[in-house]
Structure formats: C-alpha cells, structure tokens
Short mmCIF file of C-alpha atoms in Angstrom, two decimals:
data_model
loop_
_atom_site.label_atom_id
_atom_site.label_comp_id
_atom_site.label_asym_id
_atom_site.label_seq_id
_atom_site.Cartn_x
_atom_site.Cartn_y
_atom_site.Cartn_z
CA UNK A 295 153.86 184.84 69.16
CA UNK A 296 150.26 185.06 70.39
CA UNK A 297 148.93 184.01 66.99
CA UNK A 298 151.23 181.01 67.01
CA UNK A 299 149.95 179.98 70.43
CA UNK A 300 146.31 180.31 69.33
CA UNK A 301 147.06 178.28 66.23
CA UNK A 302 148.81 175.62 68.32
CA UNK A 303 145.80 175.39 70.67
CA UNK A 304 143.39 174.97 67.76
CA UNK A 305 145.55 172.14 66.39
CA UNK A 306 145.54 170.43 69.78
CA UNK A 307 141.74 170.76 70.06
CA UNK A 308 141.28 169.26 66.60
CA UNK A 309 143.53 166.36 67.59
CA UNK A 310 141.54 165.77 70.75
CA UNK A 311 138.35 165.85 68.73
CA UNK A 312 139.73 163.24 66.37
CA UNK A 313 140.79 161.01 69.28
CA UNK A 314 137.33 161.22 70.85
CA UNK A 315 135.64 160.61 67.51
CA UNK A 316 137.90 157.63 66.79
CA UNK A 317 137.16 156.11 70.16
CA UNK A 318 133.42 156.55 69.75
CA UNK A 319 133.50 154.97 66.30
CA UNK A 320 135.62 152.10 67.55
CA UNK A 321 133.45 151.46 70.60
CA UNK A 322 130.38 151.38 68.39
CA UNK A 323 132.05 148.94 65.99
CA UNK A 324 133.20 146.71 68.82
CA UNK A 325 129.81 146.89 70.52
CA UNK A 326 128.13 145.83 67.34
CA UNK A 327 130.55 142.98 66.96
CA UNK A 328 130.05 142.04 70.69
CA UNK A 329 133.74 141.64 71.35
CA UNK A 330 134.91 140.89 74.83
CA UNK A 331 136.21 143.59 77.10
CA UNK A 332 139.83 142.50 76.88
CA UNK A 333 139.95 143.19 73.14
CA UNK A 334 138.37 146.63 73.62
CA UNK A 335 141.00 147.61 76.16
CA UNK A 336 143.80 146.22 74.03
CA UNK A 337 142.76 148.18 70.93
CA UNK A 338 142.17 151.40 72.89
CA UNK A 339 145.61 151.11 74.38
CA UNK A 340 147.00 150.61 70.88
CA UNK A 341 145.30 153.80 69.64
CA UNK A 342 146.57 155.82 72.57
CA UNK A 343 150.11 154.50 72.21
CA UNK A 344 150.27 155.22 68.51
CA UNK A 345 148.81 158.71 68.97
CA UNK A 346 151.53 159.47 71.46
CA UNK A 347 154.18 158.05 69.16
CA UNK A 348 153.02 160.23 66.27
CA UNK A 349 152.87 163.35 68.44
CA UNK A 350 156.43 162.68 69.62
CA UNK A 351 157.60 162.13 66.04
CA UNK A 352 156.03 165.41 64.91
CA UNK A 353 157.73 167.34 67.69
CA UNK A 354 161.06 165.85 66.73
CA UNK A 355 160.51 166.72 63.07
CA UNK A 356 159.40 170.25 64.00
CA UNK A 357 162.65 170.79 65.85
CA UNK A 358 164.75 169.36 62.99
CA UNK A 359 162.72 170.86 60.02
CA UNK A 360 164.95 172.94 57.70
CA UNK A 361 163.98 176.57 57.18
CA UNK A 362 161.88 177.27 54.09
CA UNK A 363 160.27 173.79 53.98
CA UNK A 364 156.89 173.97 52.24
CA UNK A 365 154.05 173.60 54.74
CA UNK A 366 151.80 172.00 52.10
CA UNK A 367 154.33 169.26 51.62
CA UNK A 368 154.35 168.59 55.37
CA UNK A 369 150.55 168.54 55.53
CA UNK A 370 150.32 166.09 52.61
CA UNK A 371 152.95 163.87 54.20
CA UNK A 372 151.07 163.88 57.50
CA UNK A 373 147.81 162.97 55.71
CA UNK A 374 149.42 160.05 53.89
CA UNK A 375 151.06 158.81 57.08
CA UNK A 376 147.75 159.09 58.97
CA UNK A 377 145.93 157.01 56.36
CA UNK A 378 148.64 154.38 56.40
CA UNK A 379 148.89 153.98 60.17
CA UNK A 380 145.41 154.79 61.57
CA UNK A 381 144.10 151.77 63.55
CA UNK A 382 140.55 152.30 62.30
CA UNK A 383 141.74 152.06 58.73
CA UNK A 384 143.38 148.78 59.64
CA UNK A 385 140.07 147.61 61.11
CA UNK A 386 138.34 148.39 57.80
CA UNK A 387 140.59 145.81 56.12
CA UNK A 388 140.76 143.25 58.96
CA UNK A 389 137.96 140.84 59.88
CA UNK A 390 136.42 141.60 63.29
CA UNK A 391 135.87 138.35 65.24
CA UNK A 392 132.28 137.74 66.28
CA UNK A 393 131.33 136.59 69.78
CA UNK A 394 131.01 132.99 68.59
CA UNK A 395 134.70 133.08 67.62
CA UNK A 396 135.83 134.28 71.06
CA UNK A 397 135.63 131.71 73.90
CA UNK A 398 135.03 133.49 77.21
CA UNK A 399 137.57 132.55 79.88
CA UNK A 400 136.29 130.15 82.57
CA UNK A 401 135.64 131.59 86.04
CA UNK A 402 138.76 131.45 88.21
CA UNK A 403 139.12 128.42 90.48
CA UNK A 404 139.01 129.06 94.21
CA UNK A 405 138.43 127.22 97.46
CA UNK A 406 135.49 127.30 99.84
CA UNK A 407 137.74 128.75 102.53
CA UNK A 408 138.44 131.77 100.28
CA UNK A 409 134.99 132.09 98.75
CA UNK A 410 134.18 135.22 100.76
CA UNK A 411 136.77 137.10 98.69
CA UNK A 412 134.63 136.57 95.56
CA UNK A 413 131.21 137.79 96.63
CA UNK A 414 129.10 138.63 93.57
CA UNK A 415 131.60 136.97 91.22
CA UNK A 416 131.50 133.78 89.18
CA UNK A 417 133.95 131.17 90.42
CA UNK A 418 134.90 127.53 89.91
CA UNK A 419 135.00 124.95 92.71
CA UNK A 420 136.65 121.55 92.38
CA UNK A 421 135.55 118.98 94.92
CA UNK A 422 132.88 116.46 95.84
CA UNK A 423 129.13 116.26 96.43
CA UNK A 424 128.71 115.91 100.19
CA UNK A 425 124.91 115.99 100.36
CA UNK A 426 121.89 116.71 98.15
CA UNK A 427 118.37 117.84 98.99
CA UNK A 428 115.59 118.36 96.44
CA UNK A 429 112.41 120.39 96.78
CA UNK A 430 110.32 120.35 93.62
CA UNK A 431 112.10 122.40 90.99
CA UNK A 432 114.85 123.40 93.39
CA UNK A 433 118.03 121.49 94.24
CA UNK A 434 120.19 122.20 97.29
CA UNK A 435 123.53 120.40 96.80
CA UNK A 436 126.25 120.75 99.43
CA UNK A 437 129.75 120.73 98.03
CA UNK A 438 133.03 120.13 99.86
CA UNK A 439 136.56 120.68 98.63
CA UNK A 440 138.81 119.90 101.61
CA UNK A 441 138.74 123.45 102.98
CA UNK A 442 135.06 123.49 103.97
CA UNK A 443 131.51 123.00 102.72
CA UNK A 444 129.06 125.30 100.95
CA UNK A 445 125.46 124.94 99.85
CA UNK A 446 124.54 125.46 96.23
CA UNK A 447 121.18 126.69 94.88
CA UNK A 448 119.96 125.20 91.59
CA UNK A 449 116.56 126.42 90.30
CA UNK A 450 115.44 124.36 87.33
CA UNK A 451 114.52 127.48 85.36
CA UNK A 452 117.99 129.00 85.82
CA UNK A 453 120.12 126.18 84.40
CA UNK A 454 120.00 123.85 81.45
CA UNK A 455 117.99 120.67 81.75
CA UNK A 456 121.21 118.68 81.46
CA UNK A 457 122.79 120.42 84.49
CA UNK A 458 119.64 120.06 86.58
CA UNK A 459 119.14 116.36 85.84
CA UNK A 460 122.85 115.60 86.25
CA UNK A 461 122.90 117.06 89.74
CA UNK A 462 119.53 115.61 90.69
CA UNK A 463 120.70 112.06 90.00
CA UNK A 464 124.24 112.46 91.29
CA UNK A 465 125.41 110.09 94.03
CA UNK A 466 127.07 111.24 97.25
CA UNK A 467 130.85 111.77 97.18
CA UNK A 468 130.97 111.84 93.39
CA UNK A 469 133.74 114.20 92.31
CA UNK A 470 132.89 117.25 90.22
CA UNK A 471 133.79 120.73 89.03
CA UNK A 472 131.07 123.32 89.58
CA UNK A 473 130.80 126.94 88.44
CA UNK A 474 128.49 129.55 89.87
CA UNK A 475 128.10 132.99 91.38
CA UNK A 476 128.92 133.62 95.05
CA UNK A 477 126.09 135.20 97.04
CA UNK A 478 126.18 136.35 100.66
CA UNK A 479 123.56 134.75 102.90
CA UNK A 480 123.60 135.32 106.65
CA UNK A 481 121.59 132.12 107.20
CA UNK A 482 124.28 129.93 105.64
CA UNK A 483 126.86 128.40 108.03
CA UNK A 484 129.71 129.90 106.02
CA UNK A 485 127.86 133.15 105.31
CA UNK A 486 127.72 132.43 101.58
CA UNK A 487 125.87 130.27 99.06
CA UNK A 488 126.63 129.38 95.46
CA UNK A 489 124.14 130.01 92.64
CA UNK A 490 125.12 127.13 90.38
CA UNK A 491 125.50 127.76 86.63
CA UNK A 492 127.19 124.61 85.39
CA UNK A 493 128.65 121.34 86.59
CA UNK A 494 131.13 118.85 85.13
CA UNK A 495 131.32 115.37 86.63
CA UNK A 496 134.83 114.05 87.22
CA UNK A 497 133.69 110.66 88.50
CA UNK A 498 130.22 109.42 89.34
CA UNK A 499 129.95 106.75 92.03
CA UNK A 500 127.69 103.98 90.65
CA UNK A 501 124.29 103.45 92.23
CA UNK A 502 125.14 99.76 92.66
CA UNK A 503 128.13 100.53 94.94
CA UNK A 504 127.16 103.62 96.96
CA UNK A 505 129.53 105.48 99.26
CA UNK A 506 129.74 103.34 102.44
CA UNK A 507 129.42 106.16 105.00
CA UNK A 508 125.98 107.68 104.67
CA UNK A 509 124.62 110.68 106.55
CA UNK A 510 123.38 108.70 109.53
CA UNK A 511 124.70 107.28 112.78
CA UNK A 512 127.27 104.49 112.52
CA UNK A 513 129.20 102.41 115.05
CA UNK A 514 132.77 103.25 116.05
CA UNK A 515 134.17 99.93 114.79
CA UNK A 516 132.55 100.45 111.38
CA UNK A 517 133.88 104.01 111.17
CA UNK A 518 137.40 102.99 112.20
CA UNK A 519 137.33 100.14 109.68
CA UNK A 520 136.49 102.77 107.06
CA UNK A 521 138.74 105.46 108.50
CA UNK A 522 140.11 106.22 105.02
CA UNK A 523 136.58 107.42 104.11
CA UNK A 524 135.45 108.67 107.52
CA UNK A 525 138.05 111.46 107.43
CA UNK A 526 136.07 113.09 104.58
CA UNK A 527 133.21 114.08 106.88
CA UNK A 528 133.14 117.75 107.97
CA UNK A 529 133.85 117.02 111.62
CA UNK A 530 136.81 114.74 110.97
CA UNK A 531 138.21 117.12 108.35
CA UNK A 532 137.94 119.99 110.84
CA UNK A 533 139.84 117.97 113.45
CA UNK A 534 142.66 117.30 111.00
CA UNK A 535 142.87 120.97 110.06
CA UNK A 536 143.12 121.94 113.73
CA UNK A 537 145.76 119.25 114.23
CA UNK A 538 147.82 120.70 111.39
CA UNK A 539 147.69 124.16 112.97
CA UNK A 540 148.67 122.78 116.38
CA UNK A 541 151.71 121.08 114.85
CA UNK A 542 152.63 124.19 112.86
CA UNK A 543 152.20 126.48 115.89
CA UNK A 544 154.25 124.15 118.10
CA UNK A 545 157.20 124.21 115.72
CA UNK A 546 156.70 127.93 115.07
CA UNK A 547 157.02 128.74 118.78
CA UNK A 548 160.43 127.11 119.07
CA UNK A 549 161.67 128.28 115.67
CA UNK A 550 160.93 131.90 116.58
CA UNK A 551 162.42 131.67 120.08
CA UNK A 552 165.95 130.63 119.25
CA UNK A 553 165.55 126.84 119.28
CA UNK A 554 167.26 124.59 116.73
CA UNK A 555 165.39 121.53 115.52
CA UNK A 556 167.50 118.37 115.76
CA UNK A 557 166.06 115.00 114.76
CA UNK A 558 166.85 111.97 116.94
CA UNK A 559 166.93 108.42 115.54
CA UNK A 560 163.79 106.31 115.44
CA UNK A 561 165.75 103.09 115.96
CA UNK A 562 167.48 103.04 119.34
CA UNK A 563 169.56 100.49 121.29
CA UNK A 564 167.86 101.23 124.61
CA UNK A 565 164.76 102.49 126.38
CA UNK A 566 164.51 106.13 127.32
CA UNK A 567 162.55 105.79 130.53
CA UNK A 568 162.95 102.10 131.24
CA UNK A 569 159.31 101.76 132.27
CA UNK A 570 157.31 101.15 129.09
CA UNK A 571 157.32 98.07 126.93
CA UNK A 572 159.07 98.67 123.62
CA UNK A 573 158.61 97.46 120.07
CA UNK A 574 161.64 95.23 119.58
CA UNK A 575 163.20 94.18 116.29
CA UNK A 576 166.26 92.30 115.06
CA UNK A 577 169.02 94.59 113.86
CA UNK A 578 171.34 92.80 111.43
CA UNK A 579 172.07 89.59 113.25
CA UNK A 580 172.26 89.23 116.99
CA UNK A 581 171.76 92.93 117.81
CA UNK A 582 168.42 94.23 119.02
CA UNK A 583 166.88 97.60 118.22
CA UNK A 584 163.78 99.33 119.51
CA UNK A 585 161.37 101.84 118.06
CA UNK A 586 161.92 105.06 119.96
CA UNK A 587 159.58 106.05 122.77
CA UNK A 588 161.19 109.49 123.08
CA UNK A 589 163.98 111.51 121.50
CA UNK A 590 164.91 113.06 124.83
CA UNK A 591 168.25 111.38 125.50
CA UNK A 592 169.55 112.32 122.06
CA UNK A 593 168.45 115.93 122.20
CA UNK A 594 170.18 116.28 125.54
CA UNK A 595 173.34 115.67 123.52
CA UNK A 596 172.41 118.23 120.84
CA UNK A 597 171.46 120.73 123.57
CA UNK A 598 175.04 120.53 124.88
CA UNK A 599 176.15 121.51 121.38
CA UNK A 600 173.50 124.12 120.48
CA UNK A 601 172.02 125.34 123.78
CA UNK A 602 168.30 125.40 122.92
CA UNK A 603 166.98 122.54 120.78
CA UNK A 604 163.83 120.57 120.07
CA UNK A 605 162.80 117.41 118.25
CA UNK A 606 159.54 116.66 116.51
CA UNK A 607 158.56 113.26 115.21
CA UNK A 608 156.74 109.94 115.68
CA UNK A 609 157.21 107.85 118.80
CA UNK A 610 156.08 104.33 119.71
CA UNK A 611 154.99 102.67 122.94
CA UNK A 612 153.96 99.05 123.28
CA UNK A 613 151.89 99.50 126.43
CA UNK A 614 148.89 97.18 126.29
CA UNK A 615 146.50 99.91 127.28
CA UNK A 616 142.93 100.37 126.08
CA UNK A 617 142.27 103.76 127.63
CA UNK A 618 140.94 106.71 125.65
CA UNK A 619 144.30 108.49 126.06
CA UNK A 620 146.69 105.90 124.64
CA UNK A 621 147.98 105.18 121.15
CA UNK A 622 150.84 102.89 120.21
CA UNK A 623 152.10 105.39 117.62
CA UNK A 624 151.89 109.12 118.18
CA UNK A 625 153.76 112.38 117.56
CA UNK A 626 155.85 114.10 120.20
CA UNK A 627 157.53 117.51 120.34
CA UNK A 628 160.33 117.81 122.87
CA UNK A 629 162.42 120.89 123.75
CA UNK A 630 165.64 120.75 125.76
CA UNK A 631 167.39 123.81 127.19
CA UNK A 632 170.76 124.15 128.92
CA UNK A 633 171.08 126.27 132.07
CA UNK A 634 167.34 126.01 132.76
CA UNK A 635 165.84 124.89 136.08
CA UNK A 636 162.37 123.52 136.84
CA UNK A 637 160.77 126.93 137.36
CA UNK A 638 162.07 128.11 133.99
CA UNK A 639 160.76 124.93 132.39
CA UNK A 640 157.25 125.49 133.76
CA UNK A 641 157.26 129.05 132.45
CA UNK A 642 158.38 127.76 129.04
CA UNK A 643 155.55 125.20 128.96
CA UNK A 644 152.98 127.85 129.87
CA UNK A 645 154.13 130.23 127.16
CA UNK A 646 154.24 127.37 124.63
CA UNK A 647 150.67 126.20 125.28
CA UNK A 648 149.34 129.77 125.25
CA UNK A 649 150.88 130.31 121.82
CA UNK A 650 149.29 127.14 120.42
CA UNK A 651 145.80 127.94 121.72
CA UNK A 652 146.09 131.50 120.39
CA UNK A 653 146.95 130.27 116.89
CA UNK A 654 144.07 127.80 116.86
CA UNK A 655 141.56 130.47 117.92
CA UNK A 656 142.88 132.82 115.23
CA UNK A 657 142.47 130.30 112.41
CA UNK A 658 139.76 127.79 113.32
CA UNK A 659 136.69 129.33 114.91
CA UNK A 660 134.48 127.78 112.21
CA UNK A 661 136.17 124.37 112.51
CA UNK A 662 135.81 124.37 116.30
CA UNK A 663 132.11 125.14 115.87
CA UNK A 664 131.78 122.20 113.44
CA UNK A 665 133.53 119.93 115.94
CA UNK A 666 131.29 121.17 118.76
CA UNK A 667 133.98 122.79 120.94
CA UNK A 668 133.00 125.68 123.19
CA UNK A 669 135.58 128.32 122.22
CA UNK A 670 135.01 130.29 125.43
CA UNK A 671 136.83 127.52 127.28
CA UNK A 672 139.88 128.03 125.08
CA UNK A 673 139.62 131.79 125.43
CA UNK A 674 139.87 131.29 129.20
CA UNK A 675 143.20 129.52 128.71
CA UNK A 676 144.84 132.55 127.11
CA UNK A 677 143.32 135.04 129.57
CA UNK A 678 146.03 137.19 131.23
CA UNK A 679 146.57 135.13 134.38
CA UNK A 680 149.19 132.45 135.14
CA UNK A 681 148.57 128.73 134.99
CA UNK A 682 147.90 127.31 138.47
CA UNK A 683 150.73 125.29 140.05
CA UNK A 684 150.32 122.53 142.63
CA UNK A 685 152.86 120.38 144.39
CA UNK A 686 152.33 116.63 144.40
CA UNK A 687 151.37 116.83 148.07
CA UNK A 688 148.72 119.49 147.39
CA UNK A 689 147.25 117.46 144.54
CA UNK A 690 147.17 114.33 146.76
CA UNK A 691 145.29 116.27 149.46
CA UNK A 692 142.78 117.43 146.85
CA UNK A 693 142.12 113.82 145.80
CA UNK A 694 141.69 112.61 149.37
CA UNK A 695 139.18 115.38 150.00
CA UNK A 696 137.30 114.52 146.79
CA UNK A 697 137.08 110.88 147.87
CA UNK A 698 135.77 111.87 151.29
CA UNK A 699 133.03 113.86 149.57
CA UNK A 700 132.16 110.95 147.27
CA UNK A 701 133.35 112.72 144.14
CA UNK A 702 135.78 109.95 143.14
CA UNK A 703 135.52 106.23 143.77
CA UNK A 704 139.07 105.24 144.75
CA UNK A 705 141.17 107.03 147.34
CA UNK A 706 144.64 108.00 146.14
CA UNK A 707 147.53 106.42 148.02
CA UNK A 708 150.33 108.80 148.89
CA UNK A 709 153.53 107.93 147.03
CA UNK A 710 151.72 106.49 144.01
CA UNK A 711 151.66 108.15 140.63
CA UNK A 712 148.35 109.68 139.55
CA UNK A 713 146.12 107.48 137.39
CA UNK A 714 143.79 108.69 134.65
CA UNK A 715 140.80 109.16 137.02
CA UNK A 716 143.02 111.18 139.38
CA UNK A 717 144.29 113.44 136.59
CA UNK A 718 140.78 113.82 135.24
CA UNK A 719 139.46 115.05 138.58
CA UNK A 720 142.37 117.42 139.27
CA UNK A 721 142.28 119.01 135.81
CA UNK A 722 138.47 119.35 135.90
CA UNK A 723 138.81 121.77 138.81
CA UNK A 724 140.56 124.42 136.71
CA UNK A 725 139.81 126.49 133.60
CA UNK A 726 143.50 126.64 132.69
CA UNK A 727 146.10 123.89 132.43
CA UNK A 728 147.38 123.04 135.91
CA UNK A 729 151.01 122.20 136.64
CA UNK A 730 151.63 119.47 139.23
CA UNK A 731 155.29 119.35 140.22
CA UNK A 732 157.70 117.52 142.52
CA UNK A 733 156.44 113.95 142.37
CA UNK A 734 158.08 111.18 144.43
CA UNK A 735 161.34 110.13 142.76
CA UNK A 736 160.40 106.48 143.13
CA UNK A 737 157.60 106.74 140.53
CA UNK A 738 159.55 108.82 138.01
CA UNK A 739 162.28 108.15 135.44
CA UNK A 740 165.93 107.63 136.33
CA UNK A 741 167.18 110.82 134.65
CA UNK A 742 165.15 113.29 136.79
CA UNK A 743 167.07 115.57 139.15
CA UNK A 744 166.16 115.13 142.86
CA UNK A 745 164.90 118.17 144.75
CA UNK A 746 167.80 119.45 146.89
CA UNK A 747 165.28 120.44 149.63
CA UNK A 748 163.71 116.95 149.66
CA UNK A 749 165.70 114.28 147.79
CA UNK A 750 162.70 111.93 147.87
CA UNK A 751 161.01 114.25 145.37
CA UNK A 752 162.01 114.80 141.74
CA UNK A 753 162.25 118.19 140.06
CA UNK A 754 159.58 117.26 137.53
CA UNK A 755 156.23 118.56 136.29
CA UNK A 756 153.14 117.19 134.59
CA UNK A 757 150.86 119.69 132.86
CA UNK A 758 147.22 118.58 133.08
CA UNK A 759 144.79 120.03 130.55
CA UNK A 760 141.54 121.48 131.93
CA UNK A 761 138.06 119.99 131.51
CA UNK A 762 139.33 116.63 132.75
CA UNK A 763 141.68 115.87 129.85
CA UNK A 764 144.63 115.00 132.04
CA UNK A 765 148.34 115.03 131.20
CA UNK A 766 149.46 116.64 127.95
CA UNK A 767 153.04 117.59 128.94
CA UNK A 768 155.59 115.80 131.08
CA UNK A 769 159.03 117.22 131.84
CA UNK A 770 161.81 117.62 134.37
CA UNK A 771 165.15 119.05 135.25
CA UNK A 772 167.72 116.39 134.32
CA UNK A 773 170.35 114.77 136.51
CA UNK A 774 173.60 116.59 135.68
CA UNK A 775 176.01 114.73 138.01
CA UNK A 776 177.94 111.78 136.55
CA UNK A 777 178.05 109.60 139.67
CA UNK A 778 174.37 110.16 140.51
CA UNK A 779 173.25 109.30 136.98
CA UNK A 780 175.42 106.17 136.94
CA UNK A 781 173.93 104.96 140.23
CA UNK A 782 170.42 105.64 138.90
CA UNK A 783 171.06 103.55 135.79
CA UNK A 784 172.30 100.70 137.97
CA UNK A 785 169.37 100.93 140.40
CA UNK A 786 166.88 100.73 137.50
CA UNK A 787 168.68 97.61 136.17
CA UNK A 788 169.41 99.23 132.80
CA UNK A 789 172.31 98.05 130.60
CA UNK A 790 175.28 100.29 131.38
CA UNK A 791 176.93 99.74 128.01
CA UNK A 792 173.89 101.09 126.14
CA UNK A 793 173.99 104.30 128.19
CA UNK A 794 177.72 104.95 128.14
CA UNK A 795 177.37 107.71 125.54
CA UNK A 796 174.64 109.30 127.71
CA UNK A 797 176.97 109.27 130.73
CA UNK A 798 179.61 111.05 128.64
CA UNK A 799 177.35 114.12 128.57
CA UNK A 800 177.87 114.39 132.36
CA UNK A 801 181.56 113.57 132.07
CA UNK A 802 182.52 116.32 129.65
CA UNK A 803 181.19 119.78 130.51
CA UNK A 804 177.93 118.94 132.25
CA UNK A 805 175.51 121.78 133.04
CA UNK A 806 172.01 122.03 134.56
CA UNK A 807 169.41 121.48 131.85
CA UNK A 808 165.70 120.75 131.52
CA UNK A 809 163.16 119.64 128.96
CA UNK A 810 159.67 118.33 128.40
CA UNK A 811 157.63 116.37 125.89
CA UNK A 812 154.12 117.06 124.58
CA UNK A 813 152.06 114.47 122.77
CA UNK A 814 150.33 116.12 119.82
CA UNK A 815 147.33 113.79 119.92
CA UNK A 816 146.50 114.52 123.57
CA UNK A 817 146.79 118.23 122.86
CA UNK A 818 144.43 117.86 119.87
CA UNK A 819 141.94 115.91 121.99
CA UNK A 820 141.91 118.68 124.60
CA UNK A 821 141.67 121.63 122.21
CA UNK A 822 138.99 119.97 120.06
CA UNK A 823 137.08 118.50 123.01
CA UNK A 824 137.33 114.87 121.85
CA UNK A 825 136.55 111.92 124.08
CA UNK A 826 139.08 109.57 122.47
CA UNK A 827 142.51 110.13 120.91
CA UNK A 828 141.68 107.81 117.99
CA UNK A 829 140.09 110.78 116.19
CA UNK A 830 143.12 113.02 116.66
CA UNK A 831 145.37 111.36 114.06
CA UNK A 832 144.54 110.38 110.47
CA UNK A 833 145.10 106.65 111.04
CA UNK A 834 145.19 105.57 114.67
CA UNK A 835 147.34 102.68 115.85
CA UNK A 836 145.91 101.13 119.01
CA UNK A 837 146.19 97.84 120.88
CA UNK A 838 143.62 96.14 118.63
CA UNK A 839 143.85 98.14 115.41
CA UNK A 840 146.46 98.44 112.69
CA UNK A 841 144.07 98.65 109.68
CA UNK A 842 143.73 100.60 107.47
#
C-alpha cells in the first residue's frame, strides 16, 4: 500500500512538472508573438480545463478498468491521447496571430464626473472643446462633456504631429472624442488632469463662423438672445444640474413620505386665487379656458380621495411684472394633506426644505463652487435648530423699526401685504428660512381658513428664504365649511358655476386640510445665490421675452 502511495505521488509530481513546463513554453511563445493579455488568459484557462478533464477521465477509467489489463497498453493509449489533445501540439499546427493582426480595444468611455474612478488608466471622453491655451510646445485644452470640465495636457513630443496640430488649430465648442490617461493633480479644480494621447474631431466649427459666446463679458440681452448656447457655459450648466437635483429631491421627499402624485389639468375654466391675470384662450367655440396658475383646487379633490397627495408641473401667470422674482411660466410643486392644521403644515414645509438642501449639498459641492455660492450658508439651513416663525404683526413691527433706523426706504402700512423690498429685509435678518404666518384675510385668497382666535387673520404662511431672497413657499389651511366658502366666492366676485365642483368637496365629507406651493425657480435662485430667476430655468419666459 505504501509503495502504491509513493508511486502515485511521483506520478502527480511528474504531472505538475509537465503543467509548469507547458505553461512556461506557452508563455514564451506568446511573449515572442506579442499577443494581448486576453489571449494568454484564454489559452491558459483552456490548458487547465483540459488537464482537469483528462485527470477526471483517468480516474473514471481506473475505477472501471478490468482486472488483468496490460499496463503497457494503457500507457501507450495515454501517450497517443496526449499527443492528439495537447494544446501546445495544436499551437504547432495553428498560425499564431502577430500583434499587427490583433487590434487593441479602445479605452472605455467615461464622463468627467466619474473620471476620479479611473486614475492612472486610459479612458475616452466624448464632448466639446471649451477652451484652449498654448505655451510653446505645450497645449492646455479644456474639455467639457455635460458633467463637468477637465484640463488636458498635450506635449508636442508625446503625441503625433497630426494630433498636436489638430488640437492647436481647433475652434472653441468643436465636438470631439479624446483619449488619454487620467492623472491626479491637486492643483486642478477637479483634482485630475488628462494626458492626451489621441483626438478625433466629430465636428469642427469653421473659423469664418466662430462660436458666438466667447470667454469674455457679454450683456444680459445678448446672452438671453443666445440662451440656447449660453447654457453650455460651466456656470449655467452647474445651475441646471442643481435645478435637476432640487426637482428630484422635492418629488423624492413626498414619494418617500406616503404622498401620491396626482396631476391636475393645465387648462382650467377658472382662476385659482382670483387675483392674478390669466392667459386666456378660446376653447372650442364660445367657451373660455385658462392656463393654470396652480393645481391646488384639483389636488384638494384628490386629497379627499387619497389623503396625502402632491402635484408637480408647469404653471402660468400673466402678471405684467418685471421684477427679478417673476416669470410667466414656471414649475410648482404642491402638497395637500387632509386632517392637517397650519402648525402641521409649517412643520411639513420645514422638513421638506431641509431635505432639499441636504440633497444639494451631498451632490453639488463642486457645482456650487463654480456658481459662486457660499456653501456655509446652506449648511446653516440644515443645522439642528428650528426655522424661526413670526406672526404678521411681528414682521410688521420689524419693518417699522427698520424704517425708523433708515434701513428701508418705505414704511410698511399695517394691513397691506408685504412687497418684495419688505420680504427682502425680513429674510435678510435670518440664516434660516423664516415663516411669517397669520396675514390679514383681506389680502389673501378666498379659500384660506380664518383664524378662530382672530377672524380678521387667515391661517396662512409664507416661507421667506434667507439672504434676502424672499418668498419661496406660500400655503394655508383651507376653508372646510360649505357656507363660508360659498360666501367667500361671492364676495370675491368669482363665477359660482365654475366653482360648483369645488363646493362639492365641502358638501360631501369635508375635513380640515392644508397645503402649500413652492416655485422651483425661486428655490433654485436661493440655493444657487442668483440675482435673477431668468437663470434658474433652461428657457425663461418673461414679460418681454419668449425667444428662443
């Protein structure tokens, strides 16, 4: 038994020796032929697999071998089988492809946003030439691809003359595909640079018709006229990326907190608030329709069906206003909740805004830096302390005091709504959004519930963004009594027939309920630190602009 074990071990050692020898021979052959690594691994795996298959076959035969079988016959059979199936023998009779026959795979495409994952690797970028600087035999192109920008390094001695001259003469915003190796550089804005190896031009902008927006100061009218091109600049692209995250985070908050999205109509037969001018249109004959200024009335109906709902879509207001806060077309997100009072609504708004700011800070530190926003001001918003709350009376007293000290020009009249200068001053006094609640009913919409402690005040709230950005959220507890709502509609001279369906909500199972609306563009302006809302949306619609 011991002799058999020794013999078996010697056989195994010889087999291992053959495997090692075969691998060494093969590696040498493949090295000489300069085959790519994939082929080496594939052939080595083939050798290993076939070795294992033969060992398994031998064990099966050993178990099934009849007694008295001649060992010399078995050895001869094994030798013949080895010669017939050995991969190296097959290589002797098969042509080995040379390196010129094997096309190396192109570097994998990636984006500038993900380029840090490929440090030290060759990659492919597909985008545009944003800027180009030359210094003797060095080129410093800056590429953009929609996710960010990165500087390339092109030494003349490191690339072909064709690549160097092609880049050197390339016009701004020409589209291209560039390959190169990613290198970390702490001095670079993104932390990385690209050592360019090759470039392929997708489209070259002719010298005779250069890109209209050059890297220099330009007037606002010129930039708005060329808004379709202006949005390519790093700052405008960063704003749009932040906007997308704000919209995604806003919907995410409600989706993950038990709200159901319900979409109201854009064409409506009546005004929601009865205070703003509407865009009117003919609706199949003598009927009139209006572009919606809010989905609120309709989501009050869906709230009675589903409990917690929200809408998210475009809204339109025909106010002839030229202020920095007004657009004629903008996006609004509006939640509506049954069995919620004003205090619950203010807590909901606070939690909602905190979530949005948190998401923006998580994803867009670099974009906010490009825009020029001080992120510490946003970090203060999500600090663990509640948003300040002021009554209308307290806010009025603050404005009177500011006027007495010469901090604002016009004294606020008690009973009036707050204008933009008033909101700017109030919000500039806080590092967090401030909630001003219980305005006079006379200056608010007909559907707002009166305060039972002071019926001259409405159970409403305006959330003013800090740093002087003013109102970004407006909401209220709704009138839930049928007779009171009917009298309000009459006192505001609104057509009763158009609101009959809205009255039905108070007629059949009415409950206390509240909701608010937030304009996305005003929120973007605040978070990004923009002076005008025209930069907060891809193509702004204002009093004097509908092009492009």
